Amino acid sequence: MTTITRPPAIPGTRLAAPRRRRRSNHGAGWLTYAVLIVTAVLFIGPFYYMLVAASRPMSEMVQSPPPLTPGPNLWANIQTALNQQDIGRAIVNSVIVSGTVTVATLLFCTLAGFAFAKLRFRGKKALFGVTIGTMMIPPTLGVVPLYMVMAELDLAGRLSSVILPTLVSAFGVFFMRQYLLQSLPDELIEAARVDGATSLRTFWSIVLPIARPGMAVLGMLTFMTAWNDFFWPVITLNSSNPTVQVALNNLGSGYVPDTAIIMAGTLVGTLPVVVVFLLLGRQIVSGIMAGAVKG
């Protein structure tokens, strides 16, 4: 029986280690891309169908199978939708409502989140429990008394009746509290107190810069929620001073609603939100990544 012996090592040299074969991940990469493509199609598909339906007459969309390519009537249907409802004014109203609600929610919720996360005061846990408990109450239960309050204040039918009840949200307070608990070190707060900074000065100089990634996410969610809100605006506003969702609801009125006109108005009402997301989406992702690296 023959044995294999290793050659003697030469002084001053090292034996090369045997190379290991690297496993190829091409299969996993293709699977990842396939999942991403399918997900993108599922999300983009409804928007593309809205574009197709908005550019063709309703008689063609009820055919089987329906057309899958855009038609030549897009601008005509958009013009008809704009003539039937003042969608331009509705977009301006929605921008005012959504912008005001977003700014107020970011300010108040960040202040409350900072107080619940880092400050000490009596009744802190009880007050936070009450705040979280309000999230379990259905909003529909407060519609009648809320409308009565707005009518007593002579605000029914005005944009202020939509803005005032949504200036702060329990979800925003909870979100910012959880974010600041993880991202804001106690040492920074103590150092600011040693330097003689007040609570507001600490909030403005230390808390806000650290809370920007969380505020960006909360701001986008708040803007989207305020823009898509339909239930309360359709109750308190009228057709002469609507938001986008109320104007789109009025487009669908009639014995036989025209689907093409409704889709054309929906397309116009959706574009501002898409533009805002395209402009701020990268900043939100980069802010989240920056906050994760700091954490």
PDB file of C-alpha atoms in Angstrom:
ATOM      1  CA  MET A   1       0.000   0.000   0.000  1.00  0.00           C
ATOM      2  CA  THR A   2       1.518   3.266  -1.079  1.00  0.00           C
ATOM      3  CA  THR A   3       1.334   6.419   1.031  1.00  0.00           C
ATOM      4  CA  ILE A   4       1.439   9.976  -0.205  1.00  0.00           C
ATOM      5  CA  THR A   5       3.851  12.196   1.649  1.00  0.00           C
ATOM      6  CA  ARG A   6       3.868  15.985   1.564  1.00  0.00           C
ATOM      7  CA  PRO A   7       7.039  17.563   0.205  1.00  0.00           C
ATOM      8  CA  PRO A   8       9.204  19.232   2.835  1.00  0.00           C
ATOM      9  CA  ALA A   9       8.526  22.914   3.323  1.00  0.00           C
ATOM     10  CA  ILE A  10      11.186  25.297   2.125  1.00  0.00           C
ATOM     11  CA  PRO A  11      12.282  27.747   4.843  1.00  0.00           C
ATOM     12  CA  GLY A  12      10.834  31.210   4.330  1.00  0.00           C
ATOM     13  CA  THR A  13       7.939  30.004   2.177  1.00  0.00           C
ATOM     14  CA  ARG A  14       4.284  29.155   2.884  1.00  0.00           C
ATOM     15  CA  LEU A  15       2.232  26.445   1.359  1.00  0.00           C
ATOM     16  CA  ALA A  16      -0.697  27.792  -0.630  1.00  0.00           C
ATOM     17  CA  ALA A  17      -4.031  26.931   0.904  1.00  0.00           C
ATOM     18  CA  PRO A  18      -6.368  24.966  -1.366  1.00  0.00           C
ATOM     19  CA  ARG A  19      -8.835  27.201  -3.113  1.00  0.00           C
ATOM     20  CA  ARG A  20     -12.495  26.778  -2.278  1.00  0.00           C
ATOM     21  CA  ARG A  21     -15.044  26.927  -5.001  1.00  0.00           C
ATOM     22  CA  ARG A  22     -17.452  29.779  -4.588  1.00  0.00           C
ATOM     23  CA  ARG A  23     -21.079  28.928  -4.936  1.00  0.00           C
ATOM     24  CA  SER A  24     -22.829  30.815  -7.664  1.00  0.00           C
ATOM     25  CA  ASN A  25     -25.790  32.965  -6.593  1.00  0.00           C
ATOM     26  CA  HIS A  26     -27.114  33.521 -10.081  1.00  0.00           C
ATOM     27  CA  GLY A  27     -30.241  31.508  -9.320  1.00  0.00           C
ATOM     28  CA  ALA A  28     -31.084  33.567  -6.230  1.00  0.00           C
ATOM     29  CA  GLY A  29     -30.427  36.792  -8.160  1.00  0.00           C
ATOM     30  CA  TRP A  30     -32.804  35.873 -10.960  1.00  0.00           C
ATOM     31  CA  LEU A  31     -35.445  34.853  -8.421  1.00  0.00           C
ATOM     32  CA  THR A  32     -35.102  38.227  -6.654  1.00  0.00           C
ATOM     33  CA  TYR A  33     -35.504  40.123  -9.917  1.00  0.00           C
ATOM     34  CA  ALA A  34     -38.500  37.990 -10.884  1.00  0.00           C
ATOM     35  CA  VAL A  35     -40.225  38.750  -7.555  1.00  0.00           C
ATOM     36  CA  LEU A  36     -39.464  42.470  -7.934  1.00  0.00           C
ATOM     37  CA  ILE A  37     -40.836  42.534 -11.490  1.00  0.00           C
ATOM     38  CA  VAL A  38     -44.041  40.750 -10.485  1.00  0.00           C
ATOM     39  CA  THR A  39     -44.503  43.133  -7.521  1.00  0.00           C
ATOM     40  CA  ALA A  40     -43.909  46.176  -9.748  1.00  0.00           C
ATOM     41  CA  VAL A  41     -46.476  44.913 -12.272  1.00  0.00           C
ATOM     42  CA  LEU A  42     -49.050  44.373  -9.515  1.00  0.00           C
ATOM     43  CA  PHE A  43     -48.587  47.930  -8.242  1.00  0.00           C
ATOM     44  CA  ILE A  44     -48.276  49.683 -11.607  1.00  0.00           C
ATOM     45  CA  GLY A  45     -51.081  47.667 -13.242  1.00  0.00           C
ATOM     46  CA  PRO A  46     -54.008  49.600 -11.663  1.00  0.00           C
ATOM     47  CA  PHE A  47     -52.459  52.950 -12.636  1.00  0.00           C
ATOM     48  CA  TYR A  48     -51.959  51.776 -16.201  1.00  0.00           C
ATOM     49  CA  TYR A  49     -55.550  50.514 -16.384  1.00  0.00           C
ATOM     50  CA  MET A  50     -56.720  53.897 -15.051  1.00  0.00           C
ATOM     51  CA  LEU A  51     -54.801  55.567 -17.893  1.00  0.00           C
ATOM     52  CA  VAL A  52     -56.352  53.219 -20.456  1.00  0.00           C
ATOM     53  CA  ALA A  53     -59.869  53.721 -19.088  1.00  0.00           C
ATOM     54  CA  ALA A  54     -59.409  57.495 -18.983  1.00  0.00           C
ATOM     55  CA  SER A  55     -58.370  57.622 -22.642  1.00  0.00           C
ATOM     56  CA  ARG A  56     -61.208  55.553 -24.142  1.00  0.00           C
ATOM     57  CA  PRO A  57     -65.008  55.834 -24.187  1.00  0.00           C
ATOM     58  CA  MET A  58     -66.996  53.767 -21.740  1.00  0.00           C
ATOM     59  CA  SER A  59     -68.508  51.687 -24.568  1.00  0.00           C
ATOM     60  CA  GLU A  60     -65.072  50.255 -25.377  1.00  0.00           C
ATOM     61  CA  MET A  61     -64.160  49.503 -21.762  1.00  0.00           C
ATOM     62  CA  VAL A  62     -67.235  47.294 -21.236  1.00  0.00           C
ATOM     63  CA  GLN A  63     -66.219  45.026 -24.110  1.00  0.00           C
ATOM     64  CA  SER A  64     -64.788  41.566 -23.477  1.00  0.00           C
ATOM     65  CA  PRO A  65     -61.838  41.494 -23.550  1.00  0.00           C
ATOM     66  CA  PRO A  66     -61.282  45.202 -22.778  1.00  0.00           C
ATOM     67  CA  PRO A  67     -58.603  47.166 -24.663  1.00  0.00           C
ATOM     68  CA  LEU A  68     -55.132  47.164 -23.141  1.00  0.00           C
ATOM     69  CA  THR A  69     -53.621  50.187 -24.878  1.00  0.00           C
ATOM     70  CA  PRO A  70     -54.371  53.893 -24.288  1.00  0.00           C
ATOM     71  CA  GLY A  71     -56.796  55.574 -26.674  1.00  0.00           C
ATOM     72  CA  PRO A  72     -56.973  59.013 -28.249  1.00  0.00           C
ATOM     73  CA  ASN A  73     -59.630  60.545 -25.943  1.00  0.00           C
ATOM     74  CA  LEU A  74     -57.510  61.285 -22.869  1.00  0.00           C
ATOM     75  CA  TRP A  75     -57.421  65.084 -23.135  1.00  0.00           C
ATOM     76  CA  ALA A  76     -61.088  65.252 -24.178  1.00  0.00           C
ATOM     77  CA  ASN A  77     -62.157  63.193 -21.151  1.00  0.00           C
ATOM     78  CA  ILE A  78     -59.980  65.293 -18.828  1.00  0.00           C
ATOM     79  CA  GLN A  79     -61.530  68.471 -20.218  1.00  0.00           C
ATOM     80  CA  THR A  80     -65.023  67.031 -19.703  1.00  0.00           C
ATOM     81  CA  ALA A  81     -64.159  66.117 -16.102  1.00  0.00           C
ATOM     82  CA  LEU A  82     -62.812  69.609 -15.464  1.00  0.00           C
ATOM     83  CA  ASN A  83     -65.999  71.127 -16.899  1.00  0.00           C
ATOM     84  CA  GLN A  84     -68.297  68.949 -14.808  1.00  0.00           C
ATOM     85  CA  GLN A  85     -66.448  69.586 -11.525  1.00  0.00           C
ATOM     86  CA  ASP A  86     -64.036  72.288 -10.440  1.00  0.00           C
ATOM     87  CA  ILE A  87     -61.196  69.807  -9.986  1.00  0.00           C
ATOM     88  CA  GLY A  88     -58.582  72.560 -10.156  1.00  0.00           C
ATOM     89  CA  ARG A  89     -60.047  74.246  -7.091  1.00  0.00           C
ATOM     90  CA  ALA A  90     -60.450  70.862  -5.428  1.00  0.00           C
ATOM     91  CA  ILE A  91     -56.734  70.152  -5.923  1.00  0.00           C
ATOM     92  CA  VAL A  92     -55.832  73.534  -4.424  1.00  0.00           C
ATOM     93  CA  ASN A  93     -58.112  72.842  -1.448  1.00  0.00           C
ATOM     94  CA  SER A  94     -56.575  69.401  -0.960  1.00  0.00           C
ATOM     95  CA  VAL A  95     -53.066  70.871  -1.088  1.00  0.00           C
ATOM     96  CA  ILE A  96     -54.038  73.452   1.576  1.00  0.00           C
ATOM     97  CA  VAL A  97     -55.669  70.842   3.808  1.00  0.00           C
ATOM     98  CA  SER A  98     -52.980  68.178   3.391  1.00  0.00           C
ATOM     99  CA  GLY A  99     -50.095  70.633   3.766  1.00  0.00           C
ATOM    100  CA  THR A 100     -51.507  72.284   6.884  1.00  0.00           C
ATOM    101  CA  VAL A 101     -52.388  68.969   8.515  1.00  0.00           C
ATOM    102  CA  THR A 102     -48.946  67.528   7.712  1.00  0.00           C
ATOM    103  CA  VAL A 103     -47.004  70.483   9.141  1.00  0.00           C
ATOM    104  CA  ALA A 104     -49.157  70.634  12.286  1.00  0.00           C
ATOM    105  CA  THR A 105     -48.989  66.867  12.819  1.00  0.00           C
ATOM    106  CA  LEU A 106     -45.195  66.835  12.508  1.00  0.00           C
ATOM    107  CA  LEU A 107     -44.808  69.681  14.992  1.00  0.00           C
ATOM    108  CA  PHE A 108     -47.299  68.551  17.631  1.00  0.00           C
ATOM    109  CA  CYS A 109     -46.588  64.819  17.374  1.00  0.00           C
ATOM    110  CA  THR A 110     -42.826  65.337  17.596  1.00  0.00           C
ATOM    111  CA  LEU A 111     -43.273  67.579  20.643  1.00  0.00           C
ATOM    112  CA  ALA A 112     -45.574  65.058  22.331  1.00  0.00           C
ATOM    113  CA  GLY A 113     -43.353  62.129  21.326  1.00  0.00           C
ATOM    114  CA  PHE A 114     -40.319  63.858  22.837  1.00  0.00           C
ATOM    115  CA  ALA A 115     -42.213  64.548  26.061  1.00  0.00           C
ATOM    116  CA  PHE A 116     -43.422  60.954  26.397  1.00  0.00           C
ATOM    117  CA  ALA A 117     -40.021  59.517  25.466  1.00  0.00           C
ATOM    118  CA  LYS A 118     -37.530  61.620  27.415  1.00  0.00           C
ATOM    119  CA  LEU A 119     -39.249  63.957  29.868  1.00  0.00           C
ATOM    120  CA  ARG A 120     -40.458  63.089  33.366  1.00  0.00           C
ATOM    121  CA  PHE A 121     -43.768  64.400  34.658  1.00  0.00           C
ATOM    122  CA  ARG A 122     -46.689  63.183  36.714  1.00  0.00           C
ATOM    123  CA  GLY A 123     -49.292  61.092  34.953  1.00  0.00           C
ATOM    124  CA  LYS A 124     -46.990  60.343  32.037  1.00  0.00           C
ATOM    125  CA  LYS A 125     -47.926  56.660  31.667  1.00  0.00           C
ATOM    126  CA  ALA A 126     -51.629  57.289  32.231  1.00  0.00           C
ATOM    127  CA  LEU A 127     -51.747  60.104  29.704  1.00  0.00           C
ATOM    128  CA  PHE A 128     -49.885  58.029  27.135  1.00  0.00           C
ATOM    129  CA  GLY A 129     -52.269  55.133  27.763  1.00  0.00           C
ATOM    130  CA  VAL A 130     -55.244  57.410  27.134  1.00  0.00           C
ATOM    131  CA  THR A 131     -53.608  58.624  23.916  1.00  0.00           C
ATOM    132  CA  ILE A 132     -53.116  55.069  22.684  1.00  0.00           C
ATOM    133  CA  GLY A 133     -56.631  54.154  23.786  1.00  0.00           C
ATOM    134  CA  THR A 134     -58.136  56.749  21.456  1.00  0.00           C
ATOM    135  CA  MET A 135     -56.801  54.702  18.527  1.00  0.00           C
ATOM    136  CA  MET A 136     -59.271  51.941  19.391  1.00  0.00           C
ATOM    137  CA  ILE A 137     -62.316  54.234  19.097  1.00  0.00           C
ATOM    138  CA  PRO A 138     -63.892  54.133  15.604  1.00  0.00           C
ATOM    139  CA  PRO A 139     -63.852  57.611  14.020  1.00  0.00           C
ATOM    140  CA  THR A 140     -67.482  57.205  12.916  1.00  0.00           C
ATOM    141  CA  LEU A 141     -68.646  57.408  16.551  1.00  0.00           C
ATOM    142  CA  GLY A 142     -67.555  61.033  16.820  1.00  0.00           C
ATOM    143  CA  VAL A 143     -68.966  62.291  13.524  1.00  0.00           C
ATOM    144  CA  VAL A 144     -72.277  63.621  14.874  1.00  0.00           C
ATOM    145  CA  PRO A 145     -70.887  65.525  17.903  1.00  0.00           C
ATOM    146  CA  LEU A 146     -67.946  66.768  15.810  1.00  0.00           C
ATOM    147  CA  TYR A 147     -70.284  68.151  13.169  1.00  0.00           C
ATOM    148  CA  MET A 148     -72.386  69.800  15.884  1.00  0.00           C
ATOM    149  CA  VAL A 149     -69.262  71.487  17.269  1.00  0.00           C
ATOM    150  CA  MET A 150     -68.250  72.707  13.818  1.00  0.00           C
ATOM    151  CA  ALA A 151     -71.754  74.032  13.204  1.00  0.00           C
ATOM    152  CA  GLU A 152     -71.714  75.888  16.546  1.00  0.00           C
ATOM    153  CA  LEU A 153     -68.365  77.447  15.595  1.00  0.00           C
ATOM    154  CA  ASP A 154     -69.787  78.398  12.161  1.00  0.00           C
ATOM    155  CA  LEU A 155     -67.091  76.348  10.418  1.00  0.00           C
ATOM    156  CA  ALA A 156     -69.283  73.826   8.568  1.00  0.00           C
ATOM    157  CA  GLY A 157     -68.629  73.964   4.844  1.00  0.00           C
ATOM    158  CA  ARG A 158     -65.181  75.543   5.304  1.00  0.00           C
ATOM    159  CA  LEU A 159     -61.764  73.969   4.955  1.00  0.00           C
ATOM    160  CA  SER A 160     -61.009  74.744   8.592  1.00  0.00           C
ATOM    161  CA  SER A 161     -63.641  72.183   9.609  1.00  0.00           C
ATOM    162  CA  VAL A 162     -61.514  69.504   7.901  1.00  0.00           C
ATOM    163  CA  ILE A 163     -58.180  70.820   9.194  1.00  0.00           C
ATOM    164  CA  LEU A 164     -58.911  71.389  12.899  1.00  0.00           C
ATOM    165  CA  PRO A 165     -59.932  67.805  13.890  1.00  0.00           C
ATOM    166  CA  THR A 166     -56.801  66.313  12.282  1.00  0.00           C
ATOM    167  CA  LEU A 167     -54.042  68.656  13.501  1.00  0.00           C
ATOM    168  CA  VAL A 168     -52.617  65.879  15.688  1.00  0.00           C
ATOM    169  CA  SER A 169     -53.014  62.105  15.663  1.00  0.00           C
ATOM    170  CA  ALA A 170     -52.485  59.423  18.280  1.00  0.00           C
ATOM    171  CA  PHE A 171     -50.611  57.299  15.762  1.00  0.00           C
ATOM    172  CA  GLY A 172     -48.185  60.157  15.097  1.00  0.00           C
ATOM    173  CA  VAL A 173     -47.523  60.613  18.816  1.00  0.00           C
ATOM    174  CA  PHE A 174     -46.908  56.885  19.255  1.00  0.00           C
ATOM    175  CA  PHE A 175     -44.712  56.724  16.135  1.00  0.00           C
ATOM    176  CA  MET A 176     -42.479  59.635  17.160  1.00  0.00           C
ATOM    177  CA  ARG A 177     -42.225  58.405  20.752  1.00  0.00           C
ATOM    178  CA  GLN A 178     -40.995  54.992  19.631  1.00  0.00           C
ATOM    179  CA  TYR A 179     -38.568  56.572  17.160  1.00  0.00           C
ATOM    180  CA  LEU A 180     -37.070  58.971  19.720  1.00  0.00           C
ATOM    181  CA  LEU A 181     -36.757  56.229  22.340  1.00  0.00           C
ATOM    182  CA  GLN A 182     -34.398  54.362  20.023  1.00  0.00           C
ATOM    183  CA  SER A 183     -32.622  57.213  18.223  1.00  0.00           C
ATOM    184  CA  LEU A 184     -32.193  59.906  20.904  1.00  0.00           C
ATOM    185  CA  PRO A 185     -29.509  59.114  23.517  1.00  0.00           C
ATOM    186  CA  ASP A 186     -30.161  60.270  27.064  1.00  0.00           C
ATOM    187  CA  GLU A 187     -26.603  61.634  27.250  1.00  0.00           C
ATOM    188  CA  LEU A 188     -27.451  64.375  24.740  1.00  0.00           C
ATOM    189  CA  ILE A 189     -30.433  65.519  26.806  1.00  0.00           C
ATOM    190  CA  GLU A 190     -28.351  65.542  29.985  1.00  0.00           C
ATOM    191  CA  ALA A 191     -25.540  67.469  28.271  1.00  0.00           C
ATOM    192  CA  ALA A 192     -28.025  70.077  27.060  1.00  0.00           C
ATOM    193  CA  ARG A 193     -29.410  70.480  30.581  1.00  0.00           C
ATOM    194  CA  VAL A 194     -25.904  70.889  31.972  1.00  0.00           C
ATOM    195  CA  ASP A 195     -25.299  73.657  29.438  1.00  0.00           C
ATOM    196  CA  GLY A 196     -28.427  75.416  30.684  1.00  0.00           C
ATOM    197  CA  ALA A 197     -30.674  74.760  27.663  1.00  0.00           C
ATOM    198  CA  THR A 198     -34.417  74.829  28.201  1.00  0.00           C
ATOM    199  CA  SER A 199     -36.709  72.049  27.012  1.00  0.00           C
ATOM    200  CA  LEU A 200     -37.758  74.015  23.937  1.00  0.00           C
ATOM    201  CA  ARG A 201     -34.133  74.857  23.123  1.00  0.00           C
ATOM    202  CA  THR A 202     -33.214  71.195  23.497  1.00  0.00           C
ATOM    203  CA  PHE A 203     -36.093  70.219  21.256  1.00  0.00           C
ATOM    204  CA  TRP A 204     -35.149  72.729  18.553  1.00  0.00           C
ATOM    205  CA  SER A 205     -31.370  72.164  18.558  1.00  0.00           C
ATOM    206  CA  ILE A 206     -31.034  68.446  19.390  1.00  0.00           C
ATOM    207  CA  VAL A 207     -34.320  66.595  18.984  1.00  0.00           C
ATOM    208  CA  LEU A 208     -35.385  67.949  15.587  1.00  0.00           C
ATOM    209  CA  PRO A 209     -32.142  67.095  13.716  1.00  0.00           C
ATOM    210  CA  ILE A 210     -32.233  63.544  15.079  1.00  0.00           C
ATOM    211  CA  ALA A 211     -35.968  63.144  14.433  1.00  0.00           C
ATOM    212  CA  ARG A 212     -35.860  64.226  10.777  1.00  0.00           C
ATOM    213  CA  PRO A 213     -35.869  60.680   9.285  1.00  0.00           C
ATOM    214  CA  GLY A 214     -38.886  59.694  11.382  1.00  0.00           C
ATOM    215  CA  MET A 215     -40.599  62.997  10.638  1.00  0.00           C
ATOM    216  CA  ALA A 216     -40.100  62.423   6.902  1.00  0.00           C
ATOM    217  CA  VAL A 217     -41.857  59.051   7.069  1.00  0.00           C
ATOM    218  CA  LEU A 218     -44.646  60.400   9.277  1.00  0.00           C
ATOM    219  CA  GLY A 219     -45.043  63.422   6.998  1.00  0.00           C
ATOM    220  CA  MET A 220     -45.485  61.282   3.898  1.00  0.00           C
ATOM    221  CA  LEU A 221     -48.010  59.005   5.632  1.00  0.00           C
ATOM    222  CA  THR A 222     -49.922  61.997   6.997  1.00  0.00           C
ATOM    223  CA  PHE A 223     -50.019  63.765   3.634  1.00  0.00           C
ATOM    224  CA  MET A 224     -51.290  60.643   1.886  1.00  0.00           C
ATOM    225  CA  THR A 225     -53.950  60.073   4.550  1.00  0.00           C
ATOM    226  CA  ALA A 226     -55.149  63.680   4.455  1.00  0.00           C
ATOM    227  CA  TRP A 227     -55.197  63.706   0.639  1.00  0.00           C
ATOM    228  CA  ASN A 228     -57.214  60.483   0.400  1.00  0.00           C
ATOM    229  CA  ASP A 229     -59.610  61.331   3.247  1.00  0.00           C
ATOM    230  CA  PHE A 230     -63.197  61.132   2.028  1.00  0.00           C
ATOM    231  CA  PHE A 231     -65.565  60.335   4.888  1.00  0.00           C
ATOM    232  CA  TRP A 232     -65.311  63.530   6.950  1.00  0.00           C
ATOM    233  CA  PRO A 233     -64.851  66.015   4.046  1.00  0.00           C
ATOM    234  CA  VAL A 234     -67.912  64.699   2.213  1.00  0.00           C
ATOM    235  CA  ILE A 235     -69.964  65.341   5.372  1.00  0.00           C
ATOM    236  CA  THR A 236     -68.742  68.806   6.307  1.00  0.00           C
ATOM    237  CA  LEU A 237     -67.970  70.283   2.856  1.00  0.00           C
ATOM    238  CA  ASN A 238     -70.309  71.094  -0.009  1.00  0.00           C
ATOM    239  CA  SER A 239     -69.947  70.809  -3.765  1.00  0.00           C
ATOM    240  CA  SER A 240     -68.948  74.474  -4.124  1.00  0.00           C
ATOM    241  CA  ASN A 241     -65.851  74.109  -1.935  1.00  0.00           C
ATOM    242  CA  PRO A 242     -64.736  70.469  -2.243  1.00  0.00           C
ATOM    243  CA  THR A 243     -61.521  68.547  -1.841  1.00  0.00           C
ATOM    244  CA  VAL A 244     -60.330  66.140  -4.534  1.00  0.00           C
ATOM    245  CA  GLN A 245     -62.140  63.116  -3.124  1.00  0.00           C
ATOM    246  CA  VAL A 246     -65.431  65.011  -2.788  1.00  0.00           C
ATOM    247  CA  ALA A 247     -65.120  66.319  -6.365  1.00  0.00           C
ATOM    248  CA  LEU A 248     -64.425  62.808  -7.666  1.00  0.00           C
ATOM    249  CA  ASN A 249     -67.463  61.521  -5.788  1.00  0.00           C
ATOM    250  CA  ASN A 250     -69.605  64.156  -7.497  1.00  0.00           C
ATOM    251  CA  LEU A 251     -68.273  62.999 -10.879  1.00  0.00           C
ATOM    252  CA  GLY A 252     -69.813  59.599 -10.250  1.00  0.00           C
ATOM    253  CA  SER A 253     -73.293  61.008  -9.613  1.00  0.00           C
ATOM    254  CA  GLY A 254     -76.008  60.361 -12.122  1.00  0.00           C
ATOM    255  CA  TYR A 255     -78.171  57.492 -13.357  1.00  0.00           C
ATOM    256  CA  VAL A 256     -75.368  55.964 -15.473  1.00  0.00           C
ATOM    257  CA  PRO A 257     -71.950  57.293 -14.356  1.00  0.00           C
ATOM    258  CA  ASP A 258     -69.406  57.607 -17.153  1.00  0.00           C
ATOM    259  CA  THR A 259     -66.423  55.471 -16.163  1.00  0.00           C
ATOM    260  CA  ALA A 260     -64.087  57.250 -18.581  1.00  0.00           C
ATOM    261  CA  ILE A 261     -64.838  60.664 -17.074  1.00  0.00           C
ATOM    262  CA  ILE A 262     -64.422  59.342 -13.537  1.00  0.00           C
ATOM    263  CA  MET A 263     -61.086  57.750 -14.433  1.00  0.00           C
ATOM    264  CA  ALA A 264     -59.931  60.952 -16.120  1.00  0.00           C
ATOM    265  CA  GLY A 265     -60.743  62.982 -12.999  1.00  0.00           C
ATOM    266  CA  THR A 266     -59.081  60.341 -10.801  1.00  0.00           C
ATOM    267  CA  LEU A 267     -55.952  60.538 -12.959  1.00  0.00           C
ATOM    268  CA  VAL A 268     -55.778  64.308 -12.516  1.00  0.00           C
ATOM    269  CA  GLY A 269     -56.356  64.009  -8.772  1.00  0.00           C
ATOM    270  CA  THR A 270     -53.690  61.321  -8.371  1.00  0.00           C
ATOM    271  CA  LEU A 271     -50.878  63.071 -10.244  1.00  0.00           C
ATOM    272  CA  PRO A 272     -49.983  65.561  -7.440  1.00  0.00           C
ATOM    273  CA  VAL A 273     -49.517  62.742  -4.934  1.00  0.00           C
ATOM    274  CA  VAL A 274     -47.348  60.778  -7.371  1.00  0.00           C
ATOM    275  CA  VAL A 275     -45.222  63.858  -8.050  1.00  0.00           C
ATOM    276  CA  VAL A 276     -44.749  64.507  -4.323  1.00  0.00           C
ATOM    277  CA  PHE A 277     -43.725  60.904  -3.745  1.00  0.00           C
ATOM    278  CA  LEU A 278     -41.263  60.935  -6.648  1.00  0.00           C
ATOM    279  CA  LEU A 279     -39.696  64.152  -5.351  1.00  0.00           C
ATOM    280  CA  LEU A 280     -39.505  63.133  -1.685  1.00  0.00           C
ATOM    281  CA  GLY A 281     -39.265  59.346  -1.876  1.00  0.00           C
ATOM    282  CA  ARG A 282     -35.488  59.270  -2.264  1.00  0.00           C
ATOM    283  CA  GLN A 283     -35.019  61.754   0.568  1.00  0.00           C
ATOM    284  CA  ILE A 284     -37.214  59.629   2.825  1.00  0.00           C
ATOM    285  CA  VAL A 285     -35.243  56.460   2.054  1.00  0.00           C
ATOM    286  CA  SER A 286     -31.902  58.243   2.523  1.00  0.00           C
ATOM    287  CA  GLY A 287     -33.151  59.752   5.780  1.00  0.00           C
ATOM    288  CA  ILE A 288     -34.186  56.336   7.077  1.00  0.00           C
ATOM    289  CA  MET A 289     -30.786  54.888   6.135  1.00  0.00           C
ATOM    290  CA  ALA A 290     -28.988  57.803   7.794  1.00  0.00           C
ATOM    291  CA  GLY A 291     -31.031  57.343  10.941  1.00  0.00           C
ATOM    292  CA  ALA A 292     -30.279  53.609  10.927  1.00  0.00           C
ATOM    293  CA  VAL A 293     -26.547  54.250  10.601  1.00  0.00           C
ATOM    294  CA  LYS A 294     -26.626  56.780  13.460  1.00  0.00           C
ATOM    295  CA  GLY A 295     -28.605  54.340  15.591  1.00  0.00           C
TER     296      GLY A 295
END
